[in-house]
CSV table of C-alpha atoms and ligand atoms in Angstrom, one decimal:
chain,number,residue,atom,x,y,z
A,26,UNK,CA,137.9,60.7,118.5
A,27,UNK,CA,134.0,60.5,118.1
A,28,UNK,CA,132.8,63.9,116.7
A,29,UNK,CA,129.8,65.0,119.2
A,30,UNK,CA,126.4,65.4,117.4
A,31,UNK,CA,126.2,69.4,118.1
A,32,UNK,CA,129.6,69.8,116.5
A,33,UNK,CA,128.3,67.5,113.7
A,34,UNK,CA,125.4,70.5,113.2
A,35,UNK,CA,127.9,73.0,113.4
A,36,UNK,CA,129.6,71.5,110.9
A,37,UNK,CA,126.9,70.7,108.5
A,38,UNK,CA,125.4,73.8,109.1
A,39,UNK,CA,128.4,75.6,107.7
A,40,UNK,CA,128.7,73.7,104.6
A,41,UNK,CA,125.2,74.4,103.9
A,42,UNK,CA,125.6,77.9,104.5
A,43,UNK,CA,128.8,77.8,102.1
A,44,UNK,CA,126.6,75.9,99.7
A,45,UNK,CA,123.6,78.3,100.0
A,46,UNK,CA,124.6,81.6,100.6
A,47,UNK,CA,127.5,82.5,98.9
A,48,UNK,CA,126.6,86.1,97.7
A,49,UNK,CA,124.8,85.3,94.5
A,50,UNK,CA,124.7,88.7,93.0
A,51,UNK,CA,121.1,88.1,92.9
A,52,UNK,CA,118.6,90.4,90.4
A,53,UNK,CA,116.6,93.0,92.3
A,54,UNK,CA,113.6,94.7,90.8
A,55,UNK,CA,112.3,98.2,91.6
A,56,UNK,CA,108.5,96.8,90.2
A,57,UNK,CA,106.5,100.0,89.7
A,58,UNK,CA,103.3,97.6,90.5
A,59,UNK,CA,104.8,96.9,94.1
A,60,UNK,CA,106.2,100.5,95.0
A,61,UNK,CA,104.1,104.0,94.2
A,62,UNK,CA,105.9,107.2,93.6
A,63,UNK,CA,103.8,109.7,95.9
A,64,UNK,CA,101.9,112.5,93.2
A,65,UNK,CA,103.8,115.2,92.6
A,66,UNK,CA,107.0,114.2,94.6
A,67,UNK,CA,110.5,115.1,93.4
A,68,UNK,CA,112.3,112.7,95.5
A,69,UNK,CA,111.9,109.3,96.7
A,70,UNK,CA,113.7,106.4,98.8
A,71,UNK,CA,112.6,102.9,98.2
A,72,UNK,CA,113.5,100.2,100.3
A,73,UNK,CA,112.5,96.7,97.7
A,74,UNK,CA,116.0,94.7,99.1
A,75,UNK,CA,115.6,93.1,102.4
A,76,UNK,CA,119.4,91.6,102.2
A,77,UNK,CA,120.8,95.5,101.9
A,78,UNK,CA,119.8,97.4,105.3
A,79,UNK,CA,117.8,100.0,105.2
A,80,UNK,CA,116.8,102.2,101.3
A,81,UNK,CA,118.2,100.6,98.3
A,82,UNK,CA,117.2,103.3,95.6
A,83,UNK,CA,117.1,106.7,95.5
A,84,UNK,CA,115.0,108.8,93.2
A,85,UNK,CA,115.5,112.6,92.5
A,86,UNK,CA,114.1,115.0,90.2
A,87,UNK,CA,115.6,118.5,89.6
A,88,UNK,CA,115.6,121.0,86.9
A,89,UNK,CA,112.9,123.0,85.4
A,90,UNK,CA,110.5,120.7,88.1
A,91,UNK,CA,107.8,123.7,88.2
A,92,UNK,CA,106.4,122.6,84.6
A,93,UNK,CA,105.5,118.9,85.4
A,94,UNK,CA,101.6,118.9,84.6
A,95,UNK,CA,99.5,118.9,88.1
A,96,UNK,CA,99.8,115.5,89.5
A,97,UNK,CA,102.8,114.1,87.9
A,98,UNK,CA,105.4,112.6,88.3
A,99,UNK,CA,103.1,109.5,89.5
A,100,UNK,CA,102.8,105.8,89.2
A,101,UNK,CA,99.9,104.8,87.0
A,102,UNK,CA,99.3,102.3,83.9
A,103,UNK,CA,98.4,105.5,82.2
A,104,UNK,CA,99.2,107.1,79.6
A,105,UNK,CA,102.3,105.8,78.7
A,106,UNK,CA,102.3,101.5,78.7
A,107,UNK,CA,105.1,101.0,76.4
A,108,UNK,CA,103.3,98.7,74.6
A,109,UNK,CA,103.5,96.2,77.5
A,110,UNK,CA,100.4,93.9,78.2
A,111,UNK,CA,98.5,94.5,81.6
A,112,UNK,CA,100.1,97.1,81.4
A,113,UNK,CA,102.0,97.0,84.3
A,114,UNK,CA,102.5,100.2,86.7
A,115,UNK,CA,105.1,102.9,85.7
A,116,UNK,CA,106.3,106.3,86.7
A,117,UNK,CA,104.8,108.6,84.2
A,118,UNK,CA,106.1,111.7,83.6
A,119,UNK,CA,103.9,114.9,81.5
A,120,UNK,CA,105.5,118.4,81.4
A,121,UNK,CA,105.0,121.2,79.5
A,122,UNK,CA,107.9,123.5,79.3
A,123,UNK,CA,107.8,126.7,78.2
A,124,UNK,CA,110.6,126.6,76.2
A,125,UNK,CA,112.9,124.0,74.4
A,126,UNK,CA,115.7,124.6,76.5
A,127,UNK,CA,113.9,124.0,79.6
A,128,UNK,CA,114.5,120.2,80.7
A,129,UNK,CA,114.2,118.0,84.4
A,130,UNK,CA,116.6,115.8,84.8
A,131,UNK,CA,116.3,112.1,87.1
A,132,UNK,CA,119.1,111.0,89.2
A,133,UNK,CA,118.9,107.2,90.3
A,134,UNK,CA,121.2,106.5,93.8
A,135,UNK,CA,122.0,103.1,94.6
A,136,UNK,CA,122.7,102.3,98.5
A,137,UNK,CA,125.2,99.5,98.1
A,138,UNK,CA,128.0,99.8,99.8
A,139,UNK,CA,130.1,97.9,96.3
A,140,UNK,CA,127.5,99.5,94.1
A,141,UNK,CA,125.3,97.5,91.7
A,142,UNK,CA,125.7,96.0,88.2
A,143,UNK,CA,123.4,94.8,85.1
A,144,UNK,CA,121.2,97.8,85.8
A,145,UNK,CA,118.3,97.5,83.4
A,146,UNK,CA,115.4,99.8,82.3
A,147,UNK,CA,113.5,101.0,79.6
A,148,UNK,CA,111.6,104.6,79.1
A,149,UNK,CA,108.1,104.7,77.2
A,150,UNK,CA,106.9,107.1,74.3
A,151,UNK,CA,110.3,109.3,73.0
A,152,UNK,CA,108.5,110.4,70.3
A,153,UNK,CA,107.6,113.8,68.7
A,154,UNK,CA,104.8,115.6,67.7
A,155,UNK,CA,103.4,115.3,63.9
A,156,UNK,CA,105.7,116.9,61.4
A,157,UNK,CA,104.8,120.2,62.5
A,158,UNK,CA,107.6,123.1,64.1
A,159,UNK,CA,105.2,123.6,67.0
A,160,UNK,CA,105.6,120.1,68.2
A,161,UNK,CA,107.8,119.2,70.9
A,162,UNK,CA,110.4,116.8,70.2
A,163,UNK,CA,111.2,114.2,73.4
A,164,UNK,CA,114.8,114.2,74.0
A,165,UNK,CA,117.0,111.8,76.5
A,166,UNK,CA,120.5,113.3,77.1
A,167,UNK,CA,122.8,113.4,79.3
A,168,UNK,CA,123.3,109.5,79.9
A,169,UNK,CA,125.6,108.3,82.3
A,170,UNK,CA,126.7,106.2,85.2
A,171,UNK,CA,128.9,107.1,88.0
A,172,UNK,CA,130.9,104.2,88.7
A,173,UNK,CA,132.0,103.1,92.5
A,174,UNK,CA,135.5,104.5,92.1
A,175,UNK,CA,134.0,108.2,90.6
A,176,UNK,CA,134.8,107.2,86.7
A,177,UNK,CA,131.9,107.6,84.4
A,178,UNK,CA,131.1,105.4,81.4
A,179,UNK,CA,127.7,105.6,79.0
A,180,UNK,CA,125.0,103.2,78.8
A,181,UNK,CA,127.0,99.8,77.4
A,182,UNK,CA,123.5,99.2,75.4
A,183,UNK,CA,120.9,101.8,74.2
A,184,UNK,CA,118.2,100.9,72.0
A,185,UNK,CA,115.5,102.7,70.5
A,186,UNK,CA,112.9,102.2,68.5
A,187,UNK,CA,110.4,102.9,65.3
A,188,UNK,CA,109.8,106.4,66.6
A,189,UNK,CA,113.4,107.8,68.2
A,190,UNK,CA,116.6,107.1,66.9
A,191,UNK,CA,120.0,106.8,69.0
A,192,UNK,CA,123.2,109.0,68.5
A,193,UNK,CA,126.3,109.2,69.9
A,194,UNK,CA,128.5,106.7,71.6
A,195,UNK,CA,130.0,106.2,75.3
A,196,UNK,CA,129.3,109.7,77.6
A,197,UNK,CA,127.4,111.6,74.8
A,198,UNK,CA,124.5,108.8,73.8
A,199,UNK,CA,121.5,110.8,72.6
A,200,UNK,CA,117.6,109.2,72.0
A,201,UNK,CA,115.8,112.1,70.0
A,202,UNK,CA,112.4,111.6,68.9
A,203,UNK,CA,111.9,111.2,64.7
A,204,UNK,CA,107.7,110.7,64.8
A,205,UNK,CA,104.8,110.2,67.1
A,206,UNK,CA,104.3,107.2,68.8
A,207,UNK,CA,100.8,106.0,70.1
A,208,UNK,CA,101.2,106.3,74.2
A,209,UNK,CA,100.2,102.7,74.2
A,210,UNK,CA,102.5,101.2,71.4
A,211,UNK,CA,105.9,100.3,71.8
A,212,UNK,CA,107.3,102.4,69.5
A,213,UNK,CA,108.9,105.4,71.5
A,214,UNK,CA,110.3,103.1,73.7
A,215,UNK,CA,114.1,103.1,74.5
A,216,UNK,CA,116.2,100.3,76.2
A,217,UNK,CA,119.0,101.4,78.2
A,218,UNK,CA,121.7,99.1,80.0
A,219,UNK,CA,124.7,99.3,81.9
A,220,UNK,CA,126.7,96.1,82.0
A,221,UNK,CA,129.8,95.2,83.3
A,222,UNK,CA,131.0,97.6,85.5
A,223,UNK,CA,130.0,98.3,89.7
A,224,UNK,CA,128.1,101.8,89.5
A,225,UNK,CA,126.4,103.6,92.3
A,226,UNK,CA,124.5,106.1,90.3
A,227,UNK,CA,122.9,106.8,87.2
A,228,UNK,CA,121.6,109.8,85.3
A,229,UNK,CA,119.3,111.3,82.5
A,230,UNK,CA,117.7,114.2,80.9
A,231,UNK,CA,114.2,114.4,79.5
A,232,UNK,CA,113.8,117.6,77.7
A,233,UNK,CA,113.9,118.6,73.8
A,234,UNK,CA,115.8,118.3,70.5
A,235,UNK,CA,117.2,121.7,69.1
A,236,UNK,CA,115.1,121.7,66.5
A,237,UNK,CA,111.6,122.1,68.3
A,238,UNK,CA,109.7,125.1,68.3
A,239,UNK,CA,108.7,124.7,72.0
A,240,UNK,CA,105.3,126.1,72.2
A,241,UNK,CA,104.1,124.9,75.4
A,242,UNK,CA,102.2,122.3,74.8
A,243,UNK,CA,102.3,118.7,76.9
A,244,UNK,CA,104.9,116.2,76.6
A,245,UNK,CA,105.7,112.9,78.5
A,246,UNK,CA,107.4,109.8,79.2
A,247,UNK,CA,106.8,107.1,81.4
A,248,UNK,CA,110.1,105.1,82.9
A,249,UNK,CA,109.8,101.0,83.7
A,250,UNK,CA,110.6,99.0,86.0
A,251,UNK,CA,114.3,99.2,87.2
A,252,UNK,CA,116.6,95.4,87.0
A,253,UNK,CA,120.0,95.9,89.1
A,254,UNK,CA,122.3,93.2,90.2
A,255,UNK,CA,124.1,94.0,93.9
A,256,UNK,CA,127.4,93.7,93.9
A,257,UNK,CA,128.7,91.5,96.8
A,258,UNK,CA,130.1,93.1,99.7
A,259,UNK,CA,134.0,92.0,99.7
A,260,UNK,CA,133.7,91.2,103.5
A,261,UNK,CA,130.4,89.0,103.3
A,262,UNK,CA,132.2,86.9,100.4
A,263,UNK,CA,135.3,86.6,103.2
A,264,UNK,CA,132.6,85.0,105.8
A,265,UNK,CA,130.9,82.9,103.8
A,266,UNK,CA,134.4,81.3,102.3
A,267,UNK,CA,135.6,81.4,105.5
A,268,UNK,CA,132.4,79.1,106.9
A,269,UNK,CA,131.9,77.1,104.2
A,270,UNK,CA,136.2,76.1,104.8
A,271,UNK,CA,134.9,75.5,108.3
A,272,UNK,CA,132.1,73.6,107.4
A,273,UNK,CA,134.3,71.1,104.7
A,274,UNK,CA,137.3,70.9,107.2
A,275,UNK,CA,134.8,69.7,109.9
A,276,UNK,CA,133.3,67.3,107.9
A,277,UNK,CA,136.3,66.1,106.8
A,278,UNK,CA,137.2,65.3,110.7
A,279,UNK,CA,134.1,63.5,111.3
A,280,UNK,CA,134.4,61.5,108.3
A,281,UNK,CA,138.2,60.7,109.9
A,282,UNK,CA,136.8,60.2,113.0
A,283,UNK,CA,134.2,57.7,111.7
A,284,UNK,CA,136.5,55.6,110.2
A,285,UNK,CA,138.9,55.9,113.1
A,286,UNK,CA,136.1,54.5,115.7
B,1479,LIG,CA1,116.9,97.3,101.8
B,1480,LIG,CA1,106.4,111.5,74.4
B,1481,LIG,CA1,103.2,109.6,72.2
């Protein structure tokens, strides 16, 4: 049998596909340079994935909301850079509470139907005032992932830096500022990361440490850029197996049938 040249297409075409497009669990980057958070907006959808239909990431602010300074939340390279060069875009954050229980806290959603993985990001500038009891003291509890099947788990890596330190372990990971850091230094920053696991949500809380006087004056963070890894959809691994076995198996016939004629 001589294989037709359109079913020799289909054929290669399938093995291609198999060969190209297997779900690679490809990096996606919520890039604070390419996407603006709207001034003053508690909530916001961003849509930065064309393989995933429709939003991708979910932004939302609640808590004590009402003392974010006028204007923030908002995308800017100012104040906070995180000692980055550039410095690149990122959503800066200045409140003044009026007390140091008062706190916001920021819940990420991720729109993938088997959640995401390798989720990446750090926060700029938790610090604290000078050694003075009428400094605020930055402080980032609350730290945790909602997994795809509704189980929780901490950050799998949490790093801070010359001006925080980091307590805790799993659900109860704590970054509590020890000193000020210059808003364009590096030293407040604090790396978070949650390996390992498919997770559909993530959360934090900025507010303060017990031991600050809470006097009302300004305090802020900036969070980065956002790194995430999809995690493949079960059904479009199926398809793509299933055509690149199409594609091998009619290859495989048309090299038979090429050494048959
Ligand atoms: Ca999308
Ligand atoms: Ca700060
Ligand atoms: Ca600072």
């Amino acid at each position: 049998m001589k294989s037709t040249p359109s079913f020799r297409l289909i054929a290669g075409l399938a093995a291609l596909a198999f060969a190209v497009w297997v779900p690679s669990g490809k990096a996606v980057l919520l890039d604070w340079d390419l996407y603006s958070w709207t001034p003053s907006a508690l909530t916001q959808s961003f849509d930065i994935d064309p393989l995933n239909p429709g939003n991708d990431i979910t932004i939302t602010i609640t808590g004590d909301t009402g003392k974010f300074n006028l204007g923030y939340p908002v995308t800017a390279t100012a104040p906070f850079t995180g000692g980055l060069a550039g410095p690149p875009s990122a959503l800066q954050n200045l409140l003044t509470f009026d007390n140091k229980t008062q706190a916001v806290t920021y819940t990420v959603d991720f729109h993938y139907a088997s959640g995401v993985t390798d989720v990446a990001f750090t926060l700029f500038d938790i610090d604290a005032g000078v050694a003075d009891i009428n400094q605020p003291i930055d402080q980032i509890r609350g730290n945790v992932a909602t997994l795809t099947d509704s189980s929780t788990m901490g950050p799998t890596s949490l790093t801070g830096s010359v001006q925080n330190t980091v307590t805790g372990s799993g659900l109860s990971q704590v970054v509590t500022g020890t000193g000020p850091a210059g808003n364009t230094s590096a030293d407040g920053n604090a790396a978070f990361q949650y390996n390992g696991a498919a997770l559909s949500q993530f959360v934090f809380t900025f507010g303060n440490d017990a031991a600050a006087y809470g006097s009302g004056l300004a305090q802020g963070f900036a969070l980065g850029d956002i790194n995430f890894t999809p995690v493949p959809e079960a059904g479009a691994v199926l398809a793509c197996a299933t055509a690149g076995l199409i594609g091998v198996w009619g290859l495989r016939r048309m090299r038979r049938a090429t050494v048959d004629s």
